[in-house]
Amino acid sequence: MLISNIYMKRSLIGGILAAIAAPLSAQQLPNVVVILADDLGYGDLSCYGATRVSTPNVDRLASAGLRFTNAHACASTSTPSRYSLLTGEYCFRRHGTDIATGDAGMIIRPSQTTVADIFKQKGYATAAIGKWHLGLGDKQGTQGWNGTLDMSPADIGFDHHYLMAATADRVPCVFIEDGRVVNYDPTAPISVNYTSNFEGEPTGAANPELLTKLKSSHGHNQSIVNGIGRIGYMKGGGRALWRDEDIADSISAAAVRFIERNKEQPFFMYLCTNDVHVPRMPNERFRGKSVLGLRGEAILQFDETVGNVLAALEANGLTDNTLVILTSDNGPVLDDGYQDQAATLNGSHTPWGNWRGGKYSAFEAGTRVPFIVCWPGTVRSGDTSNALVSQIDLLADAAALINTNVPLGAGIDSRNSLDTWLGRNADDRSFAATMAANRTLSLQSGQWKYIEPSNGAAKITTVNIETGYLSTPQLYDLAADPGETANVYSSRPAEAELMASRLAELRLPVTATDTTFWYYLITPKRESRYTTHTTDGLKGFTEPQGNASMWKLTRRADGTYDLVNRASGLFLTTGEVKIPAVQMPTSTTPPASGWTLTTSGIMGCLYAISNGTSELNQSGSARNYLVLNWGNGTNVTDAGCLYSLVPADAECNVIEGISTISTEDFGVSGKDLFYKGNCIAALYDLAGHRLPLSQLPTPGFYIVQTHDGTSLTVCLKR
């Protein structure tokens, strides 16, 4: 299905740019659709110069929007690239972000903030559709494929998901919708194993005669599904097993359904196609339609999916108010494990464009990907930008787009590049960091590209791709040498040293884990109860003084906390107890030791904060420690040393007398968790780290956020 010429003829209204900077109403909030192709190279689209394959729908999207020529995925393989795009955190910071098996546990944990979480702060409907490849279930190899998964994208901000667990060449070969296998067949229960086969089950290695649709060229010869060998072993599935020829149609239909069901509210859709990943087995209607063979047909199929989505937006009157971002997870590969003649039929086609390398590689073609941004009436049509941009910024850009905040400690590597993405300027990102298959890091800044030393083969012979791995550092001038042919590391020592030091600094661990929520620090039994940071220290006020009276908990690695003020950004430090009382000190950096949280029934729904030498709340064993001076240093009453935290701008209810949280307490209905009739959207610990609804927490303090996004409940269980 082709998109209408309306995408090519939208008028360009510069005045809208100013309106976007203002707060947006629910009706004004734009829908956002991210279309992420799989293994689609920079040169695989006709709008990027391809001549042996035509992509009219993508071309029209580019004609109606902005096409970038220097855009980067964060990794040259799927799992780490997707991890970084959704979390705003570089994949090299986390172990376990390499290419995931089909039975991997969830790599993004519920405690992390995702792009979907950012949109949910403004009430968006959110969906993840298509290829996932970021793990499902809590732990590897323990998924309940025959029931409801104990952890899913629902735990990281997605209201709805319709997914392939990993890739089409990995088992299990079924779709997962909202935590359950689609078309589940109870007569053929599913078993998955990535170490050993199931007795009596054929494999591509032992039974090549059963590979009736595609034969393996290397690997991909374990379980056989739909006449195609896979990675991993699978038993069962029955009518739930997919037919490769229908995968794209299933994904496209799920995307259109989501658009139609949510057309009356703002939505965010993360749409990941399987095309053009192996095994390439497009629908029969594409057979023989491309001189590039199956890989070319897969590109045509991808283009049709794009057209279907854009047509659905237009049919539902959503074109003008929808921002569409189209890109790829990493660079291209031809022979990636199947005898589909991709390399033989490629001819003069250049999936890698003008760049060196490809998928898996540290060279430029591994991560320089197509990147198109279209928003009729807002993004100027038909433009090309040479600005350096990175997918890592999606999270921060989403927050800027809808005028919401990124929680401190979330999206630690994501920066607001929205003006560049929308074409308001052509400013380069200060740098773009990328990771190759063996976790080698590269850094591009301006014209320079630095590849750190690494061990590994210079070429992956099975896929015929140069890796860029070298035991000595590499520095390339991309302006003069886009093909990365001349290593100038030795001849440009100043630039080399600068790039190496920048990368070394980037690799330093980031430990910020600030909370999601702001609190009032109060003295409940004093008239001047709100602790407020002023220009001359801390003072108490009868009423809160805006942001100056709000504090946030910052959790340390040892489990203690610091307090930071919302208005000043200064940290409240732990201090020596003195009488008369003295000001509690503040600093621009976190203090050397933090506060520890202790529960206290005395305070009802509130809780105490203390460090090793002073108590911020009275208790039976520690009373009357005077740690805060309200002005004259003479406060010596019990009421003056009783401190507690209350969520700011939120309802605070007390739930007492609960020894444990169980399904009987909450009541589980479908994917939603309920407490006494109130539907819970998310469950957090005190530091604002989200907990999976499917794994009920142990007794303690928790924050419950309801679907309206504003009502918070601090639950005390004793």
XYZ file of C-alpha atoms in Angstrom:
718
model
C 0.000 0.000 0.000
C 1.437 3.388 -0.971
C 1.170 6.478 1.141
C -0.740 9.356 -0.325
C 0.853 12.347 -1.989
C -0.410 14.283 1.017
C 2.945 13.442 2.611
C 4.666 15.267 -0.224
C 2.402 18.317 -0.315
C 2.092 19.392 3.328
C 2.572 23.120 3.750
C 5.471 24.187 5.929
C 4.486 26.398 8.824
C 7.420 27.828 10.702
C 5.198 29.250 13.426
C 4.534 25.790 14.787
C 8.125 25.634 15.981
C 7.488 28.285 18.597
C 4.328 26.554 19.733
C 6.195 23.328 20.423
C 8.329 25.042 23.025
C 5.212 25.865 25.057
C 3.443 23.310 27.277
C 1.274 21.001 25.232
C -2.272 19.937 25.959
C -3.320 16.304 25.589
C -4.822 17.134 22.204
C -1.614 18.830 21.046
C 0.755 16.106 22.189
C 2.157 14.523 19.037
C 2.003 10.824 18.376
C 5.449 9.307 17.921
C 6.252 6.286 15.763
C 9.784 4.875 15.680
C 10.264 2.418 12.802
C 13.405 0.363 13.371
C 14.562 -1.818 10.492
C 16.835 -4.807 11.062
C 20.248 -5.006 9.335
C 19.164 -2.378 6.794
C 22.278 -0.665 5.469
C 22.928 2.986 4.733
C 22.839 2.264 0.992
C 19.817 -0.057 0.951
C 17.258 2.691 0.263
C 16.797 4.514 -3.010
C 16.630 7.855 -1.163
C 20.158 7.063 0.031
C 21.412 6.295 -3.461
C 20.377 2.686 -4.129
C 19.693 2.012 -7.820
C 19.165 -1.753 -7.906
C 16.248 -1.634 -5.471
C 13.437 0.901 -5.107
C 11.796 1.978 -1.854
C 9.032 4.421 -2.850
C 7.317 4.639 0.535
C 10.509 5.384 2.427
C 11.481 7.829 -0.322
C 8.196 9.713 0.087
C 8.748 9.824 3.838
C 12.180 11.338 3.214
C 10.695 13.808 0.707
C 8.211 14.938 3.349
C 10.817 15.128 6.103
C 14.490 15.374 6.950
C 17.107 12.823 5.866
C 20.308 12.521 7.916
C 23.625 11.394 6.440
C 25.672 11.145 9.657
C 23.398 9.237 12.018
C 24.602 6.401 14.198
C 23.214 3.408 15.996
C 25.026 2.756 19.276
C 26.232 -0.716 18.305
C 26.845 -2.752 15.173
C 24.699 -5.627 16.446
C 21.061 -5.851 17.417
C 20.688 -6.360 21.163
C 23.121 -3.687 22.390
C 21.889 -1.198 19.792
C 18.275 -1.600 20.931
C 19.247 -1.483 24.593
C 20.889 1.914 24.139
C 18.076 3.320 21.995
C 15.416 2.498 24.595
C 17.351 3.350 27.774
C 19.585 6.252 26.747
C 22.487 4.360 28.309
C 25.472 3.140 26.322
C 25.414 -0.634 26.028
C 29.065 -0.971 27.031
C 28.125 0.146 30.548
C 26.150 -3.050 31.108
C 27.271 -6.662 31.056
C 24.851 -8.951 29.261
C 24.110 -6.596 26.387
C 25.714 -8.793 23.736
C 23.596 -10.594 21.122
C 20.872 -12.269 23.170
C 19.639 -15.821 22.862
C 15.938 -16.451 22.431
C 15.649 -17.615 26.036
C 17.495 -14.634 27.564
C 15.932 -12.961 30.553
C 14.898 -9.305 30.317
C 18.038 -7.246 29.788
C 16.352 -3.928 30.531
C 15.185 -4.255 34.125
C 12.040 -2.721 35.628
C 14.191 -0.390 37.733
C 15.405 1.359 34.580
C 13.666 4.232 32.823
C 12.883 3.663 29.147
C 11.653 5.852 26.330
C 8.225 4.311 26.915
C 8.322 5.467 30.551
C 9.020 9.015 29.404
C 5.917 9.009 27.220
C 3.782 7.428 29.925
C 4.554 10.398 32.172
C 2.268 12.392 29.878
C -0.408 9.719 29.583
C 0.634 8.226 26.254
C -0.492 4.782 25.157
C 2.698 2.834 24.438
C 3.431 -0.256 22.369
C 6.388 -2.393 21.317
C 5.664 -4.317 18.132
C 7.811 -6.659 16.040
C 11.323 -7.870 16.764
C 12.319 -7.505 20.429
C 15.657 -9.272 21.058
C 16.061 -7.809 24.538
C 15.027 -10.866 26.528
C 11.732 -11.893 28.068
C 10.965 -13.223 31.519
C 12.935 -12.616 34.683
C 15.748 -15.137 34.221
C 17.374 -16.908 31.306
C 15.968 -20.303 30.450
C 13.103 -20.145 32.959
C 10.401 -18.543 30.816
C 6.896 -19.878 31.123
C 6.239 -20.085 27.394
C 3.072 -22.091 28.101
C 1.539 -19.490 30.398
C 2.100 -15.841 31.210
C 5.659 -14.553 31.298
C 6.780 -13.373 34.736
C 8.437 -10.296 33.212
C 7.753 -8.562 29.929
C 7.821 -5.126 28.250
C 4.781 -4.312 30.384
C 7.272 -3.957 33.258
C 9.344 -1.307 31.443
C 6.676 1.100 30.242
C 4.896 -0.608 27.345
C 1.114 -0.917 27.707
C 0.956 -3.359 24.816
C 3.397 -5.635 23.060
C 3.228 -7.983 20.101
C 6.697 -9.420 19.675
C 9.138 -11.965 18.375
C 11.169 -12.976 21.421
C 14.484 -12.559 19.610
C 15.148 -12.850 15.873
C 13.617 -14.946 13.128
C 16.677 -17.209 13.086
C 16.362 -17.995 16.811
C 13.814 -20.090 18.683
C 11.139 -19.803 19.987
C 9.451 -19.201 16.618
C 6.220 -17.753 18.006
C 4.786 -14.292 18.613
C 4.236 -13.045 22.168
C 1.327 -10.712 22.843
C 1.023 -9.088 26.248
C 3.031 -11.813 27.915
C 1.436 -14.857 26.281
C 2.107 -16.874 23.142
C -0.217 -15.875 20.306
C -2.482 -18.720 19.108
C -1.115 -20.936 21.851
C -1.686 -24.622 21.130
C -2.194 -26.621 24.366
C -1.719 -29.859 22.435
C 1.858 -28.825 21.591
C 3.427 -27.296 24.726
C 6.575 -25.298 24.055
C 10.030 -26.179 25.323
C 13.156 -24.150 24.516
C 16.801 -24.981 25.184
C 19.997 -23.346 23.965
C 22.418 -26.059 25.107
C 20.948 -29.424 24.098
C 18.298 -30.804 21.774
C 15.120 -32.572 22.782
C 14.977 -36.299 22.182
C 13.588 -37.224 18.786
C 13.589 -33.669 17.415
C 15.298 -33.259 13.998
C 17.990 -30.642 13.394
C 19.376 -28.952 10.329
C 22.766 -30.546 10.984
C 21.451 -34.100 11.250
C 18.551 -33.812 8.811
C 19.516 -31.390 6.004
C 16.889 -32.975 3.766
C 14.239 -31.268 5.954
C 15.601 -27.813 5.127
C 13.100 -27.419 2.320
C 12.978 -23.612 2.126
C 16.466 -22.374 3.027
C 19.644 -24.277 3.658
C 22.277 -23.068 6.076
C 25.580 -21.622 4.900
C 27.100 -21.494 8.375
C 25.458 -22.280 11.687
C 21.664 -21.956 11.802
C 21.377 -25.740 11.710
C 19.726 -26.652 14.977
C 15.921 -26.893 15.299
C 13.934 -26.818 12.047
C 10.800 -24.676 11.829
C 8.921 -24.065 8.571
C 11.619 -25.868 6.611
C 14.344 -23.501 7.874
C 17.122 -24.206 10.351
C 17.390 -22.035 13.462
C 19.728 -21.205 16.321
C 18.688 -23.057 19.471
C 16.448 -26.009 20.129
C 12.675 -25.948 20.329
C 9.964 -28.527 20.802
C 6.239 -28.009 20.336
C 4.425 -24.851 19.299
C 1.862 -26.398 16.980
C -0.412 -23.830 15.410
C 1.394 -21.019 17.281
C 4.511 -21.423 15.118
C 4.982 -18.614 12.647
C 5.325 -18.989 8.901
C 8.274 -16.829 7.855
C 6.453 -15.633 4.760
C 3.791 -14.049 7.017
C 6.001 -12.417 9.671
C 5.980 -8.958 8.077
C 2.219 -9.056 7.562
C 1.683 -10.017 11.209
C 3.859 -7.146 12.422
C 2.252 -4.653 10.037
C -1.261 -5.696 11.046
C -0.409 -5.380 14.753
C 0.924 -1.872 14.155
C -2.194 -0.786 12.272
C -4.431 -2.243 15.005
C -2.593 -0.244 17.642
C -2.965 2.970 15.654
C -6.681 2.414 15.127
C -7.329 1.538 18.772
C -5.486 4.568 20.118
C -6.318 7.267 17.597
C -8.202 9.290 20.204
C -5.201 9.664 22.535
C -1.498 10.372 22.111
C 0.542 7.228 21.515
C 4.115 6.053 21.170
C 4.794 3.020 18.989
C 8.170 1.301 18.864
C 7.841 -0.700 15.649
C 10.658 -3.105 14.784
C 10.519 -5.038 11.551
C 12.260 -8.365 11.007
C 13.288 -7.212 7.528
C 15.974 -7.449 6.338
C 17.349 -9.906 8.912
C 17.898 -13.573 8.081
C 16.283 -15.908 7.329
C 15.001 -13.848 4.417
C 11.783 -15.461 3.326
C 9.416 -12.647 2.256
C 5.797 -13.238 1.409
C 5.150 -14.980 -1.909
C 3.760 -11.794 -3.454
C 7.326 -10.421 -3.560
C 8.851 -13.478 -5.176
C 10.859 -12.567 -8.238
C 10.255 -8.826 -7.766
C 13.913 -7.888 -7.137
C 17.127 -8.530 -9.031
C 18.790 -8.783 -5.615
C 16.879 -11.954 -4.851
C 15.472 -12.677 -1.404
C 17.367 -9.856 0.277
C 16.029 -7.360 -2.259
C 12.526 -8.759 -1.790
C 12.909 -8.283 1.968
C 13.765 -4.617 1.354
C 10.615 -4.278 -0.778
C 8.630 -5.905 2.018
C 10.085 -3.468 4.551
C 9.061 -0.597 2.285
C 5.519 -1.941 2.135
C 5.359 -2.104 5.942
C 6.351 1.554 6.097
C 3.640 2.375 3.563
C 1.002 0.483 5.546
C 1.809 2.359 8.733
C 1.767 5.761 7.062
C -1.474 4.922 5.272
C -3.052 3.979 8.613
C -1.983 7.310 10.098
C -3.533 9.154 7.161
C -6.741 7.105 7.180
C -7.247 7.986 10.841
C -6.471 11.674 10.407
C -3.210 11.473 12.351
C -0.621 12.453 9.740
C -0.198 16.090 10.781
C 0.166 15.271 14.475
C 2.520 12.302 14.199
C 6.296 12.392 14.341
C 7.766 9.438 12.429
C 11.394 8.405 12.884
C 12.775 5.715 10.575
C 16.179 4.131 11.128
C 18.015 0.788 11.420
C 19.512 -1.068 14.361
C 22.911 -1.567 12.701
C 24.652 -1.925 9.359
C 24.142 -4.528 6.626
C 25.302 -8.103 6.101
C 24.820 -10.289 3.031
C 25.524 -13.946 3.860
C 24.546 -14.179 7.508
C 23.998 -17.915 7.716
C 21.688 -18.982 4.888
C 22.152 -19.868 1.234
C 19.873 -17.103 -0.049
C 22.294 -15.872 -2.763
C 22.408 -12.374 -1.259
C 26.133 -12.038 -1.946
C 25.934 -13.622 -5.398
C 23.076 -11.420 -6.618
C 24.269 -8.208 -4.943
C 26.158 -7.033 -8.041
C 26.850 -3.303 -7.967
C 24.476 -2.671 -5.066
C 26.260 -1.128 -2.065
C 24.284 -1.749 1.148
C 27.150 -0.154 3.086
C 27.086 3.041 1.026
C 30.481 4.748 0.877
C 31.578 3.299 4.188
C 33.849 0.446 5.222
C 32.733 -2.651 7.118
C 29.186 -3.682 7.949
C 27.239 -5.427 10.677
C 29.482 -6.578 13.576
C 32.184 -4.065 12.563
C 33.925 -1.154 14.307
C 34.237 0.509 10.926
C 31.717 3.120 9.877
C 29.259 0.891 7.983
C 28.603 -1.017 11.190
C 26.706 1.850 12.796
C 26.153 4.615 10.214
C 22.519 3.980 9.395
C 19.583 5.551 7.543
C 17.812 8.120 9.709
C 14.709 9.984 8.547
C 12.545 12.310 10.642
C 9.139 13.366 9.326
C 6.516 15.569 10.948
C 4.465 17.450 8.350
C 4.203 21.145 9.069
C 6.956 21.035 11.688
C 9.970 19.375 10.079
C 10.862 21.111 6.835
C 10.283 18.739 3.920
C 12.878 17.447 1.510
C 15.912 18.578 3.496
C 19.151 16.722 4.124
C 21.197 17.189 7.292
C 24.867 16.317 7.684
C 24.734 16.843 11.445
C 26.218 14.116 13.636
C 23.346 12.479 15.536
C 23.015 9.333 17.625
C 20.116 7.071 18.548
C 21.237 7.381 22.178
C 19.396 10.719 22.329
C 15.907 9.355 21.689
C 15.041 9.305 25.396
C 16.109 12.892 26.096
C 14.535 14.109 22.858
C 11.260 12.429 23.768
C 11.214 14.253 27.110
C 11.957 17.573 25.408
C 9.306 16.956 22.767
C 6.477 16.491 25.261
C 7.805 18.883 27.915
C 8.491 16.394 30.667
C 11.576 15.635 32.721
C 14.042 12.783 32.520
C 14.351 11.399 36.061
C 17.797 12.086 37.500
C 19.942 9.019 37.012
C 17.960 7.851 33.979
C 19.123 8.060 30.380
C 22.589 8.941 31.637
C 24.102 9.173 28.157
C 21.118 10.725 26.382
C 21.300 14.424 25.504
C 18.631 16.777 24.217
C 19.241 17.009 20.463
C 15.625 17.685 19.546
C 16.326 20.904 17.651
C 18.777 19.034 15.432
C 16.427 16.085 14.922
C 13.609 18.447 13.909
C 15.871 20.429 11.581
C 15.845 23.659 13.562
C 19.625 23.621 13.464
C 22.403 21.470 12.031
C 24.503 21.282 15.181
C 26.713 18.232 15.525
C 26.473 16.118 18.623
C 29.750 16.598 20.500
C 30.530 12.923 19.909
C 28.960 9.597 18.989
C 30.183 6.445 20.711
C 29.592 3.025 19.159
C 30.327 -0.591 20.078
C 31.355 -3.440 17.763
C 30.462 -7.112 18.145
C 33.478 -7.851 20.375
C 32.700 -4.720 22.467
C 35.444 -2.630 20.856
C 34.526 1.038 21.190
C 34.784 3.768 18.584
C 34.323 7.486 18.991
C 33.443 10.028 16.336
C 33.766 13.736 17.029
C 33.721 16.243 14.221
C 35.806 14.905 11.363
C 37.710 12.427 13.518
C 36.957 8.750 14.106
C 38.928 6.880 16.776
C 38.886 3.086 17.209
C 40.441 1.764 20.387
C 42.946 -1.135 20.311
C 41.403 -4.591 20.489
C 42.071 -8.245 19.965
C 40.258 -10.094 17.231
C 40.365 -11.170 13.636
C 40.577 -8.405 11.065
C 37.821 -10.084 9.077
C 34.862 -12.323 9.850
C 35.268 -14.745 6.982
C 31.843 -16.346 7.312
C 30.116 -13.046 6.598
C 32.972 -11.462 4.610
C 33.048 -8.284 6.721
C 36.083 -6.362 7.942
C 35.887 -5.874 11.684
C 38.154 -2.903 12.281
C 39.848 -4.811 15.114
C 43.523 -3.937 15.492
C 45.950 -4.272 18.386
C 47.005 -0.630 17.998
C 44.843 2.525 18.029
C 43.287 3.852 14.835
C 42.426 7.433 13.915
C 40.701 8.411 10.684
C 39.864 11.767 9.163
C 36.378 11.031 7.843
C 36.188 14.341 5.992
C 39.202 13.495 3.834
C 38.986 9.699 4.091
C 35.389 8.476 4.487
C 36.459 4.944 3.603
C 38.743 4.726 6.667
C 41.717 3.640 4.582
C 44.486 5.810 6.086
C 45.211 5.420 9.795
C 46.691 8.771 10.862
C 47.059 7.935 14.558
C 50.827 8.352 14.491
C 50.891 11.474 12.339
C 48.187 13.388 14.281
C 49.275 12.921 17.925
C 47.297 15.857 19.336
C 43.996 14.713 17.812
C 44.760 11.095 18.715
C 45.458 11.941 22.349
C 42.318 14.050 22.608
C 40.080 11.322 21.157
C 41.664 8.609 23.301
C 41.231 10.682 26.460
C 37.607 11.473 25.583
C 36.851 7.799 25.155
C 38.662 6.930 28.388
C 36.595 9.528 30.223
C 33.397 8.198 28.678
C 34.231 4.703 29.891
C 34.342 5.828 33.509
C 31.455 4.289 35.440
C 28.416 6.439 36.048
C 26.906 5.833 39.469
C 24.056 8.348 39.654
C 20.861 6.577 40.714
C 18.619 9.427 41.765
C 15.002 8.902 42.660
C 12.026 9.477 40.460
C 10.042 11.458 43.034
C 10.437 14.738 44.909
C 9.665 14.975 48.634
C 9.059 17.568 51.323
C 11.395 17.271 54.319
C 9.187 18.275 57.230
C 8.969 18.473 61.025
C 5.378 17.269 61.563
C 5.015 18.688 65.098
C 6.356 22.163 64.355
C 4.487 25.086 62.905
C 7.429 25.922 60.626
C 7.516 22.425 59.265
C 8.887 22.651 55.693
C 12.677 22.466 55.455
C 13.664 24.947 52.770
C 17.006 25.839 51.298
C 17.506 29.583 51.183
C 20.451 31.725 50.195
C 21.658 31.763 53.808
C 21.081 28.117 54.652
C 18.141 25.937 55.703
C 15.047 27.405 57.298
C 11.614 26.188 58.273
C 8.405 27.592 56.790
C 4.763 27.020 57.621
C 3.949 26.417 53.959
C 6.211 24.885 51.290
C 8.222 27.405 49.325
C 7.983 25.779 45.936
C 10.967 23.883 44.576
C 13.193 25.181 47.373
C 11.203 23.018 49.810
C 11.495 19.883 47.660
C 14.202 17.256 48.093
C 15.166 14.119 46.207
C 16.839 10.965 47.484
C 20.032 9.908 45.737
C 20.964 6.296 46.355
C 24.578 5.239 46.731
C 26.108 1.897 45.828
C 26.216 0.932 49.529
C 22.474 1.507 49.892
C 22.652 4.841 51.729
C 21.112 8.028 50.410
C 21.900 11.680 49.899
C 19.350 14.495 49.741
C 19.488 17.056 46.924
C 17.406 20.224 46.772
C 15.253 20.764 43.706
C 15.767 24.516 43.450
C 19.447 24.858 44.281
C 20.750 21.454 43.265
C 22.745 21.404 46.509
C 23.136 18.238 48.559
C 22.220 18.095 52.234
C 25.214 16.534 53.936
C 25.412 14.576 57.136
C 26.967 16.587 59.952
C 28.157 16.366 63.506
C 25.502 16.731 66.182
C 26.015 19.893 68.244
C 24.116 21.798 70.916
C 23.215 24.545 70.294
C 22.153 23.269 66.908
C 24.045 24.340 63.814
C 23.093 24.530 60.179
C 23.114 21.247 58.348
C 25.758 21.790 55.647
C 25.105 21.667 51.922
C 27.489 21.071 49.043
C 27.550 21.115 45.249
C 28.653 17.470 45.169
C 27.314 14.474 47.068
C 28.862 14.201 50.540
C 31.268 11.446 51.478
C 28.675 9.494 53.452
C 24.962 9.249 52.913
C 21.868 8.833 55.056
C 20.333 5.422 55.709
C 16.603 4.744 55.674
C 14.950 3.195 58.703
C 11.275 2.334 59.028
C 9.318 3.765 61.925
C 5.768 3.080 63.004
C 5.782 6.305 65.015
C 5.521 8.360 61.875
C 2.580 6.556 60.342
C 3.025 6.685 56.588
C 6.354 8.497 56.886
C 9.828 7.118 57.397
C 13.043 8.131 59.055
C 16.416 9.064 57.611
C 19.603 8.748 59.618
C 23.337 8.345 59.296
C 25.718 6.662 61.641
C 26.111 9.586 64.063
C 22.882 11.561 64.001
C 19.212 10.782 63.760
C 16.850 12.760 61.576
C 13.867 11.248 63.352
C 13.330 10.416 66.992
C 13.094 6.779 68.050
C 13.277 4.791 71.255
C 17.044 4.399 71.058
C 18.039 7.768 69.667
C 16.219 10.903 70.788
C 16.754 14.637 70.720
C 19.657 14.867 68.305
C 19.565 18.449 67.124
C 20.825 18.522 63.557
C 18.983 21.471 62.052
C 19.019 25.103 63.096
C 15.852 26.966 62.227
C 17.540 30.300 62.699
C 18.965 31.083 66.133
C 20.659 27.824 67.134
C 18.701 27.479 70.386
C 16.189 24.789 69.443
C 16.269 22.074 72.121
C 12.732 20.613 71.971
C 11.683 17.149 70.895
C 9.473 18.614 68.188
C 12.441 20.316 66.611
C 14.293 17.102 65.842
C 11.451 15.054 64.387
C 11.920 14.894 60.615
C 10.135 12.977 57.885
C 9.656 12.917 54.110
C 6.348 13.279 52.297
C 5.906 13.005 48.506
C 5.512 16.475 47.022
C 2.565 17.264 44.735
C 1.026 13.870 45.425
C -1.596 12.253 47.566
C -0.134 10.327 50.493
C -2.218 7.527 51.954
C -1.339 5.151 54.779
C -1.754 1.382 54.489
C -0.857 -0.328 57.743
C -0.983 -3.769 59.276
C 0.102 -5.704 56.161
C 2.805 -8.264 56.894
C 3.273 -9.266 53.251
C 1.953 -8.264 49.868
C 0.248 -11.154 48.142
C -1.966 -11.649 45.142
C -4.878 -11.775 47.582
C -4.000 -8.287 48.816
C -3.756 -6.857 45.341
C -5.838 -9.136 43.165
C -4.395 -9.865 39.755
C -6.617 -9.326 36.737
C -5.046 -9.762 33.329
C -1.987 -7.575 33.032
C -3.183 -5.036 35.595
C -2.414 -5.127 39.303
C -5.051 -3.751 41.663
C -5.056 -2.679 45.273
C -8.458 -2.301 46.887
C -10.041 -1.173 43.647
C -7.325 1.268 42.554
C -5.565 0.275 39.371
C -1.791 0.448 39.698
C 0.256 1.625 36.758
C 3.646 1.185 38.411
C 5.208 0.121 41.688
C 8.436 1.750 42.930
C 10.823 1.487 45.827
C 11.582 4.645 47.779
C 14.432 5.568 45.469
C 12.034 5.628 42.540
C 13.307 2.404 40.981
C 10.403 0.589 39.406
C 9.610 -2.935 40.483
C 7.964 -5.591 38.289
C 4.282 -5.951 39.044
C 4.566 -9.697 38.510
C 7.118 -9.986 41.336
C 5.487 -8.714 44.492
C 7.959 -7.037 46.855
C 8.917 -8.004 50.373
C 7.558 -5.955 53.272
C 8.810 -2.383 53.375
C 8.059 1.030 51.931
C 6.861 1.360 48.358
C 5.309 3.942 46.100
C 2.293 3.093 44.016
C 1.595 5.217 40.964
C -1.870 5.028 39.462
C -2.744 5.309 35.790
C -3.466 9.029 36.035
C 0.229 9.509 36.744
C -0.317 11.820 39.721
C -1.571 9.846 42.735
C 1.192 8.297 44.808
C 0.734 6.067 47.822
C 3.422 5.282 50.370
C 2.630 1.825 51.709
C 3.857 0.792 55.155
C 3.837 -2.959 55.796
C 4.740 -4.251 59.243
